[in-house]
Tab-separated table of C-alpha atoms and ligand atoms in Angstrom:
chain	number	residue	atom	x	y	z
A	4	MET	CA	49.413	-13.237	70.916
A	5	ALA	CA	47.213	-14.312	68.008
A	6	ASN	CA	44.432	-12.062	69.295
A	7	HIS	CA	46.836	-9.133	69.500
A	8	ARG	CA	47.976	-9.623	65.867
A	9	PHE	CA	44.363	-9.828	64.740
A	10	SER	CA	43.379	-6.618	66.435
A	11	SER	CA	46.415	-4.761	64.935
A	12	VAL	CA	44.952	-5.157	61.431
A	13	SER	CA	41.365	-4.492	62.477
A	14	GLU	CA	38.872	-2.946	60.026
A	15	GLU	CA	38.986	0.287	61.973
A	16	GLU	CA	42.571	0.884	60.857
A	17	PRO	CA	42.866	3.177	57.840
A	18	CYS	CA	44.809	1.436	55.070
A	19	CYS	CA	48.008	3.000	53.780
A	20	ASN	CA	47.455	5.941	56.057
A	21	ILE	CA	44.381	7.020	54.016
A	22	SER	CA	41.303	7.796	55.997
A	23	LYS	CA	38.073	5.968	55.188
A	24	LYS	CA	36.489	9.245	54.077
A	25	THR	CA	39.294	9.778	51.553
A	26	GLN	CA	38.870	6.206	50.322
A	27	ILE	CA	35.178	6.811	49.675
A	28	CYS	CA	35.978	10.068	47.887
A	29	LEU	CA	38.516	8.273	45.695
A	30	CYS	CA	36.030	5.497	44.915
A	31	VAL	CA	33.379	8.019	43.903
A	32	PHE	CA	35.932	9.966	41.844
A	33	PHE	CA	37.185	6.911	39.935
A	34	GLY	CA	33.637	5.637	39.526
A	35	LEU	CA	32.595	8.946	37.985
A	36	LEU	CA	35.743	9.030	35.844
A	37	ILE	CA	34.986	5.561	34.438
A	38	ALA	CA	31.356	6.559	33.836
A	39	VAL	CA	32.463	9.672	31.945
A	40	ILE	CA	35.066	7.688	29.941
A	41	ILE	CA	32.313	5.261	28.864
A	42	ALA	CA	29.483	7.771	28.472
A	43	VAL	CA	31.277	10.325	26.292
A	44	PRO	CA	32.161	8.024	23.360
A	45	VAL	CA	28.829	6.192	23.675
A	46	GLY	CA	27.069	9.567	23.659
A	47	ILE	CA	29.056	10.673	20.619
A	48	LEU	CA	28.248	7.427	18.814
A	49	MET	CA	24.578	7.577	19.743
A	50	TRP	CA	23.998	11.267	19.069
A	51	ARG	CA	21.679	11.971	16.197
A	52	PRO	CA	21.036	15.422	14.806
A	53	PRO	CA	17.386	16.280	15.364
A	54	LEU	CA	15.147	15.233	12.449
A	55	LYS	CA	13.935	18.091	10.320
A	56	GLN	CA	10.387	19.223	10.965
A	57	TRP	CA	7.950	19.357	8.044
A	58	LYS	CA	4.365	20.477	7.639
A	59	GLY	CA	2.979	17.146	6.461
A	60	GLU	CA	2.161	14.078	8.501
A	61	GLY	CA	5.020	11.669	9.231
A	62	THR	CA	5.735	8.153	7.984
A	63	THR	CA	2.915	5.690	8.666
A	64	ALA	CA	3.720	3.624	11.768
A	65	HIS	CA	4.947	0.097	10.883
A	66	LEU	CA	5.423	1.131	7.252
A	67	TYR	CA	7.911	-1.655	6.532
A	68	GLU	CA	5.649	-4.372	7.900
A	69	ILE	CA	2.573	-2.958	6.110
A	70	LEU	CA	4.414	-2.852	2.775
A	71	LEU	CA	5.660	-6.403	3.247
A	72	GLY	CA	2.223	-7.693	4.286
A	73	ARG	CA	0.509	-5.979	1.357
A	74	CYS	CA	3.109	-7.311	-1.064
A	75	TYR	CA	2.488	-10.895	0.079
A	76	THR	CA	-1.291	-10.387	0.095
A	77	TYR	CA	-1.235	-9.039	-3.449
A	78	THR	CA	1.142	-11.619	-4.935
A	79	GLN	CA	-0.289	-14.635	-3.098
A	80	ILE	CA	-3.993	-13.844	-2.872
A	81	VAL	CA	-5.121	-10.898	-5.028
A	82	ARG	CA	-3.172	-11.663	-8.196
A	83	PRO	CA	-1.301	-14.976	-7.836
A	84	GLU	CA	-1.135	-15.321	-11.643
A	85	LEU	CA	1.573	-12.646	-11.538
A	86	GLY	CA	4.069	-15.391	-10.643
A	87	HIS	CA	6.913	-15.158	-8.167
A	88	LYS	CA	7.802	-11.733	-6.795
A	89	ASP	CA	10.447	-11.336	-4.113
A	90	CYS	CA	8.551	-9.246	-1.549
A	91	GLN	CA	11.544	-8.899	0.798
A	92	LYS	CA	13.607	-7.499	-2.062
A	93	ILE	CA	10.758	-5.257	-3.250
A	94	VAL	CA	10.206	-3.696	0.173
A	95	LYS	CA	13.953	-3.199	0.667
A	96	ALA	CA	14.142	-1.421	-2.708
A	97	PHE	CA	11.128	0.682	-1.717
A	98	THR	CA	12.645	1.904	1.556
A	99	LYS	CA	16.131	2.263	0.058
A	100	ALA	CA	14.669	4.761	-2.406
A	101	PHE	CA	14.082	7.315	0.352
A	102	LEU	CA	16.023	6.358	3.517
A	103	SER	CA	19.043	8.526	4.474
A	104	LYS	CA	18.095	11.000	1.745
A	105	ASP	CA	16.849	14.555	1.667
A	106	PRO	CA	13.056	14.073	1.358
A	107	CYS	CA	12.833	17.240	-0.751
A	108	SER	CA	15.335	16.077	-3.397
A	109	SER	CA	13.749	12.818	-4.408
A	110	THR	CA	14.149	11.702	-8.029
A	111	GLU	CA	12.599	9.191	-10.387
A	112	GLN	CA	16.000	7.394	-10.413
A	113	ASP	CA	15.678	6.743	-6.673
A	114	TYR	CA	12.687	4.527	-7.440
A	115	GLN	CA	14.147	2.858	-10.529
A	116	PRO	CA	15.349	-0.348	-8.772
A	117	LEU	CA	11.868	-0.686	-7.257
A	118	MET	CA	10.214	-0.161	-10.641
A	119	GLU	CA	12.370	-2.873	-12.203
A	120	LEU	CA	11.287	-5.387	-9.552
A	121	THR	CA	7.574	-4.692	-9.975
A	122	ASP	CA	6.895	-4.782	-13.680
A	123	GLU	CA	3.275	-5.829	-14.158
A	124	PRO	CA	1.183	-6.184	-17.291
A	125	VAL	CA	-2.271	-4.597	-17.480
A	126	PRO	CA	-4.315	-5.987	-20.395
A	127	CYS	CA	-5.249	-3.601	-23.222
A	128	ASN	CA	-8.628	-1.833	-22.759
A	129	LYS	CA	-8.539	-2.461	-18.992
A	130	THR	CA	-6.754	0.606	-17.604
A	131	LEU	CA	-8.859	2.926	-15.472
A	132	PHE	CA	-7.516	6.320	-14.411
A	133	TRP	CA	-9.286	8.525	-11.908
A	134	SER	CA	-9.021	12.055	-10.623
A	135	LYS	CA	-10.960	13.431	-7.634
A	136	SER	CA	-13.015	10.245	-7.792
A	137	SER	CA	-10.952	7.707	-5.869
A	138	GLU	CA	-13.784	5.986	-4.005
A	139	LEU	CA	-16.036	5.617	-7.026
A	140	ALA	CA	-13.301	4.338	-9.336
A	141	HIS	CA	-12.243	1.739	-6.773
A	142	ASP	CA	-15.840	0.703	-6.065
A	143	TYR	CA	-16.111	0.078	-9.784
A	144	THR	CA	-12.954	-2.036	-10.163
A	145	ARG	CA	-13.911	-4.002	-7.053
A	146	VAL	CA	-16.911	-5.176	-9.072
A	147	ARG	CA	-15.259	-5.135	-12.506
A	148	GLN	CA	-12.300	-7.255	-11.472
A	149	ASP	CA	-10.920	-7.318	-15.004
A	150	MET	CA	-10.271	-3.560	-14.867
A	151	PHE	CA	-7.296	-1.934	-13.153
A	152	THR	CA	-6.726	1.350	-11.414
A	153	LEU	CA	-3.158	2.049	-10.367
A	154	GLU	CA	-4.114	0.886	-6.874
A	155	ASP	CA	-5.138	-2.473	-8.364
A	156	THR	CA	-1.530	-3.038	-9.455
A	157	LEU	CA	1.152	-4.245	-7.032
A	158	LEU	CA	2.921	-0.944	-6.312
A	159	GLY	CA	-0.267	1.124	-6.071
A	160	TYR	CA	-1.811	-1.555	-3.835
A	161	MET	CA	1.219	-1.546	-1.540
A	162	ALA	CA	1.527	2.227	-1.191
A	163	ASP	CA	-2.093	3.411	-1.251
A	164	GLY	CA	-2.975	5.576	1.746
A	165	LEU	CA	0.515	5.421	3.284
A	166	LYS	CA	3.014	8.211	3.977
A	167	TRP	CA	6.790	7.970	4.113
A	168	CYS	CA	10.006	9.956	4.178
A	169	GLY	CA	13.554	9.684	5.465
A	170	ASP	CA	16.148	12.164	6.633
A	171	PRO	CA	19.679	12.807	5.306
A	172	GLY	CA	21.129	12.720	8.845
A	173	SER	CA	19.583	9.410	9.840
A	174	SER	CA	19.049	5.909	8.500
A	175	GLU	CA	15.613	5.887	10.162
A	176	MET	CA	12.229	6.831	8.761
A	177	ASN	CA	10.859	10.149	9.936
A	178	TYR	CA	7.717	9.206	11.837
A	179	HIS	CA	7.175	12.744	13.128
A	180	SER	CA	6.678	14.714	9.915
A	181	CYS	CA	7.216	14.569	6.153
A	182	PRO	CA	7.234	17.334	3.551
A	183	ASP	CA	3.822	18.511	2.475
A	184	TRP	CA	3.719	18.608	-1.329
A	185	ARG	CA	1.925	21.939	-1.381
A	186	GLU	CA	3.690	23.734	1.484
A	187	ASP	CA	7.212	22.259	1.704
A	188	CYS	CA	8.379	20.920	-1.661
A	189	SER	CA	6.982	19.188	-4.727
A	190	ASN	CA	9.959	16.853	-5.250
A	191	ASN	CA	9.297	14.978	-2.045
A	192	SER	CA	9.774	11.199	-1.768
A	193	PHE	CA	6.052	10.566	-1.624
A	194	SER	CA	4.975	12.717	-4.605
A	195	VAL	CA	7.894	11.547	-6.736
A	196	PHE	CA	6.862	7.953	-6.067
A	197	TRP	CA	3.279	8.597	-7.230
A	198	ASN	CA	4.476	10.577	-10.243
A	199	THR	CA	6.848	7.745	-11.190
A	200	VAL	CA	4.330	4.923	-10.831
A	201	SER	CA	1.553	6.972	-12.469
A	202	LYS	CA	3.861	7.683	-15.404
A	203	ARG	CA	4.642	3.999	-15.914
A	204	PHE	CA	0.969	3.061	-15.519
A	205	ALA	CA	0.088	5.500	-18.326
A	206	GLU	CA	3.025	4.469	-20.538
A	207	ASP	CA	1.921	0.829	-20.273
A	208	ALA	CA	-1.740	1.551	-21.158
A	209	CYS	CA	-3.075	0.349	-24.519
A	210	GLY	CA	-6.306	0.114	-26.489
A	211	VAL	CA	-9.214	2.104	-25.090
A	212	VAL	CA	-8.280	3.654	-21.758
A	213	HIS	CA	-10.812	5.015	-19.279
A	214	VAL	CA	-10.977	7.743	-16.693
A	215	VAL	CA	-13.545	8.441	-13.989
A	216	LEU	CA	-13.832	12.193	-13.406
A	217	ASN	CA	-15.781	14.105	-10.792
A	218	GLY	CA	-18.434	16.324	-12.365
A	219	SER	CA	-19.524	17.671	-8.989
A	220	ILE	CA	-16.504	19.927	-8.628
A	221	ARG	CA	-15.575	22.937	-10.708
A	222	ASN	CA	-12.300	21.657	-12.159
A	223	THR	CA	-13.429	18.259	-13.367
A	224	PHE	CA	-10.314	17.999	-15.467
A	225	ASP	CA	-7.531	19.561	-13.401
A	226	GLU	CA	-4.302	20.165	-15.299
A	227	ARG	CA	-2.358	20.234	-12.020
A	228	SER	CA	-3.611	16.816	-10.887
A	229	THR	CA	-1.564	13.648	-11.419
A	230	PHE	CA	-3.970	12.645	-14.149
A	231	GLY	CA	-3.708	16.031	-15.882
A	232	ARG	CA	0.021	16.565	-15.312
A	233	VAL	CA	1.468	13.070	-15.646
A	234	GLU	CA	-0.902	10.425	-16.961
A	235	VAL	CA	-2.409	12.265	-19.942
A	236	PHE	CA	1.067	13.197	-21.212
A	237	ASN	CA	2.484	9.713	-20.877
A	238	LEU	CA	-0.133	7.851	-22.897
A	239	HIS	CA	1.442	6.510	-26.065
A	240	PRO	CA	-0.671	7.553	-29.067
A	241	GLU	CA	0.652	4.642	-31.137
A	242	LYS	CA	-0.951	2.121	-28.793
A	243	VAL	CA	-3.803	4.076	-27.163
A	244	ASN	CA	-6.784	4.237	-29.548
A	245	ARG	CA	-9.035	6.353	-27.406
A	246	LEU	CA	-9.520	7.893	-23.980
A	247	GLN	CA	-13.035	7.337	-22.689
A	248	ALA	CA	-14.034	9.737	-19.898
A	249	TRP	CA	-16.897	9.080	-17.527
A	250	VAL	CA	-17.967	12.285	-15.813
A	251	MET	CA	-19.853	11.304	-12.693
A	252	HIS	CA	-22.039	13.527	-10.533
A	253	ASP	CA	-22.415	12.826	-6.834
A	254	ILE	CA	-25.896	11.672	-5.962
A	255	GLY	CA	-27.930	14.702	-5.008
A	256	SER	CA	-25.254	17.243	-5.853
A	257	VAL	CA	-25.792	20.293	-8.001
A	258	HIS	CA	-24.016	19.465	-11.255
A	259	SER	CA	-20.978	21.580	-11.724
A	260	ASP	CA	-19.274	20.130	-14.793
A	261	SER	CA	-20.278	17.801	-17.585
A	262	CYS	CA	-18.846	16.481	-20.846
A	263	SER	CA	-19.656	19.831	-22.482
A	264	SER	CA	-17.859	21.982	-19.900
A	265	SER	CA	-14.721	23.973	-20.670
A	266	SER	CA	-12.421	21.869	-18.463
A	267	ILE	CA	-13.422	18.695	-20.343
A	268	ASN	CA	-12.972	20.561	-23.605
A	269	ASN	CA	-9.471	21.411	-22.450
A	270	LEU	CA	-8.759	17.695	-21.950
A	271	LYS	CA	-10.159	16.993	-25.410
A	272	GLN	CA	-7.848	19.596	-26.980
A	273	ILE	CA	-4.770	18.261	-25.165
A	274	LEU	CA	-5.543	14.755	-26.437
A	275	LYS	CA	-6.223	16.022	-29.939
A	276	ARG	CA	-2.770	17.606	-30.004
A	277	ARG	CA	-1.393	14.257	-28.882
A	278	SER	CA	-3.367	12.438	-31.640
A	279	ILE	CA	-5.509	10.507	-29.164
A	280	THR	CA	-9.253	10.260	-29.778
A	281	PHE	CA	-11.453	11.372	-26.924
A	282	SER	CA	-14.986	10.396	-25.973
A	283	CYS	CA	-17.007	11.401	-22.954
A	284	GLN	CA	-20.142	10.199	-21.215
A	285	ASN	CA	-21.999	11.774	-18.313
A	286	ASN	CA	-23.081	9.505	-15.470
A	287	TYR	CA	-21.975	6.222	-17.056
A	288	ARG	CA	-24.773	3.862	-16.101
A	289	PRO	CA	-22.829	0.961	-14.496
A	290	ILE	CA	-21.044	3.401	-12.165
A	291	ARG	CA	-24.289	5.307	-11.538
A	292	LEU	CA	-25.798	2.021	-10.387
A	293	LEU	CA	-23.026	1.642	-7.837
A	294	GLN	CA	-23.707	5.161	-6.549
A	295	CYS	CA	-27.370	4.249	-6.249
A	296	VAL	CA	-26.568	1.063	-4.330
A	297	LYS	CA	-25.092	3.388	-1.696
A	298	ASN	CA	-28.061	5.809	-1.875
A	299	PRO	CA	-31.044	3.495	-2.494
A	300	GLY	CA	-33.709	5.921	-1.368
A	301	HIS	CA	-32.604	8.918	-3.401
A	302	SER	CA	-35.040	10.332	-5.923
A	303	SER	CA	-32.419	10.422	-8.684
A	304	CYS	CA	-32.007	6.668	-8.252
A	305	GLY	CA	-35.717	6.002	-8.577
A	306	SER	CA	-35.477	4.479	-12.011
A	307	TYR	CA	-32.624	2.215	-11.014
A	308	ILE	CA	-33.313	0.967	-7.491
B	430	LIG	O1	-2.624	7.970	-3.258
B	430	LIG	C1	-2.834	7.511	-4.390
B	430	LIG	N1	-3.389	6.343	-4.534
B	430	LIG	C2	-2.430	8.326	-5.612
B	430	LIG	C3	-1.732	9.499	-5.403
B	430	LIG	C4	-1.364	10.232	-6.518
B	430	LIG	C5	-1.674	9.762	-7.788
B	430	LIG	C6	-2.728	7.886	-6.877
B	430	LIG	N2	-2.348	8.638	-7.936
B	430	LIG	C7	-2.661	8.240	-9.342
B	430	LIG	C8	-3.899	7.391	-9.531
B	430	LIG	F1	-3.559	6.270	-10.188
B	430	LIG	C9	-4.867	8.150	-10.407
B	430	LIG	O2	-4.903	7.685	-11.750
B	430	LIG	O3	-2.949	9.441	-10.065
B	430	LIG	C10	-4.331	9.541	-10.381
B	430	LIG	C11	-5.059	10.316	-9.332
B	430	LIG	O4	-4.347	11.446	-8.985
B	430	LIG	P1	-4.924	12.908	-9.231
B	430	LIG	O5	-3.934	13.856	-8.679
B	430	LIG	O6	-5.294	13.045	-10.653
B	430	LIG	O7	-6.264	12.871	-8.418
B	430	LIG	P2	-6.625	13.667	-7.112
B	430	LIG	O8	-7.939	13.140	-6.667
B	430	LIG	O9	-6.474	15.118	-7.355
B	430	LIG	O10	-5.473	13.251	-6.103
B	430	LIG	C12	-5.373	11.934	-5.608
B	430	LIG	C13	-4.539	11.934	-4.347
B	430	LIG	O11	-3.231	12.316	-4.684
B	430	LIG	C14	-2.833	13.447	-3.934
B	430	LIG	C15	-4.113	14.144	-3.555
B	430	LIG	O12	-3.977	14.907	-2.375
B	430	LIG	C16	-5.039	12.961	-3.344
B	430	LIG	O13	-4.899	12.414	-2.072
B	430	LIG	N3	-1.962	14.212	-4.800
B	430	LIG	C17	-2.269	14.837	-5.954
B	430	LIG	N4	-1.175	15.414	-6.465
B	430	LIG	C18	-0.165	15.140	-5.590
B	430	LIG	C19	1.210	15.457	-5.518
B	430	LIG	N5	1.826	16.157	-6.456
B	430	LIG	C20	-0.684	14.358	-4.532
B	430	LIG	N6	0.058	13.929	-3.513
B	430	LIG	C21	1.335	14.276	-3.487
B	430	LIG	N7	1.915	14.994	-4.466
């Protein structure tokens, strides 16, 4: 009797008069339905409009970590006398200036909170500008540690050589591409940053200020460069006594420009109109020596090394 009852509810019996095949179909149907119910809202929540494509290279990989590391290196090791700086706060203000924003509509105001967190004094007579002479100017301040290029100050040190931009449709950085300042737009997050920090660097300069210029190119003083466009016009004549230019020629190059060339004369006239005295020296000897250290065998270095 017990055996009979057992066999009457055997597994072979379709439940509720539904065949096994129908049961499987229903399972698959409800499974798919649940998957769709979950996937659609998740998909909607996760969907991001594609990031805009630009002609310039994208944000430097690990930008946030690099900025943070450089901030700590600068404030703890390079210039500890600066006192406490909140690097976490500084890097947050840096990224906040451009994240979730149109990278072609960047403004000086975007970087204002960052500027306020990174105020840094440069002693009078110790500011060194450069234009088309990055390597040489930095070789010089590496030796003359009392002198400062923008990249020897906290913000310049943190940002030098990096690229960054955001996107209005995303809270992420755009690692694929960023606007090229020549081909896409001039008011891009990257250029506006350098214009803003270069402007403050020039506004803060006092006493005799210096600039290393490249006499081996045609436009030694380029009015469209950051130096020619921003820095020269933001020097304060009431506290800057003189601008001293050092026009350097590459070792072995055919000289193109010198202190007597028309582009340097143009710089002189601009400064005259701004009531700033100008002086110029070709191949300033201490910097020439550094060039010769890198080219010891060259005939033009014979008298030095
Ligand atoms: O990357 C930097 N460290 C940097 C960039 C721009 C400006 C530094 N600066 C500051 C420095 F402190 C110097 O005093 O400006 C001065 C040098 O700039 P410059 O434009 O007079 O000199 P260049 O050798 O012509 O340019 C330096 C670098 O800046 C780029 C250029 O491609 C080169 O890599 N650059 C120049 N103008 C712009 C711009 N409007 C630019 N990058 C983006 N937007």
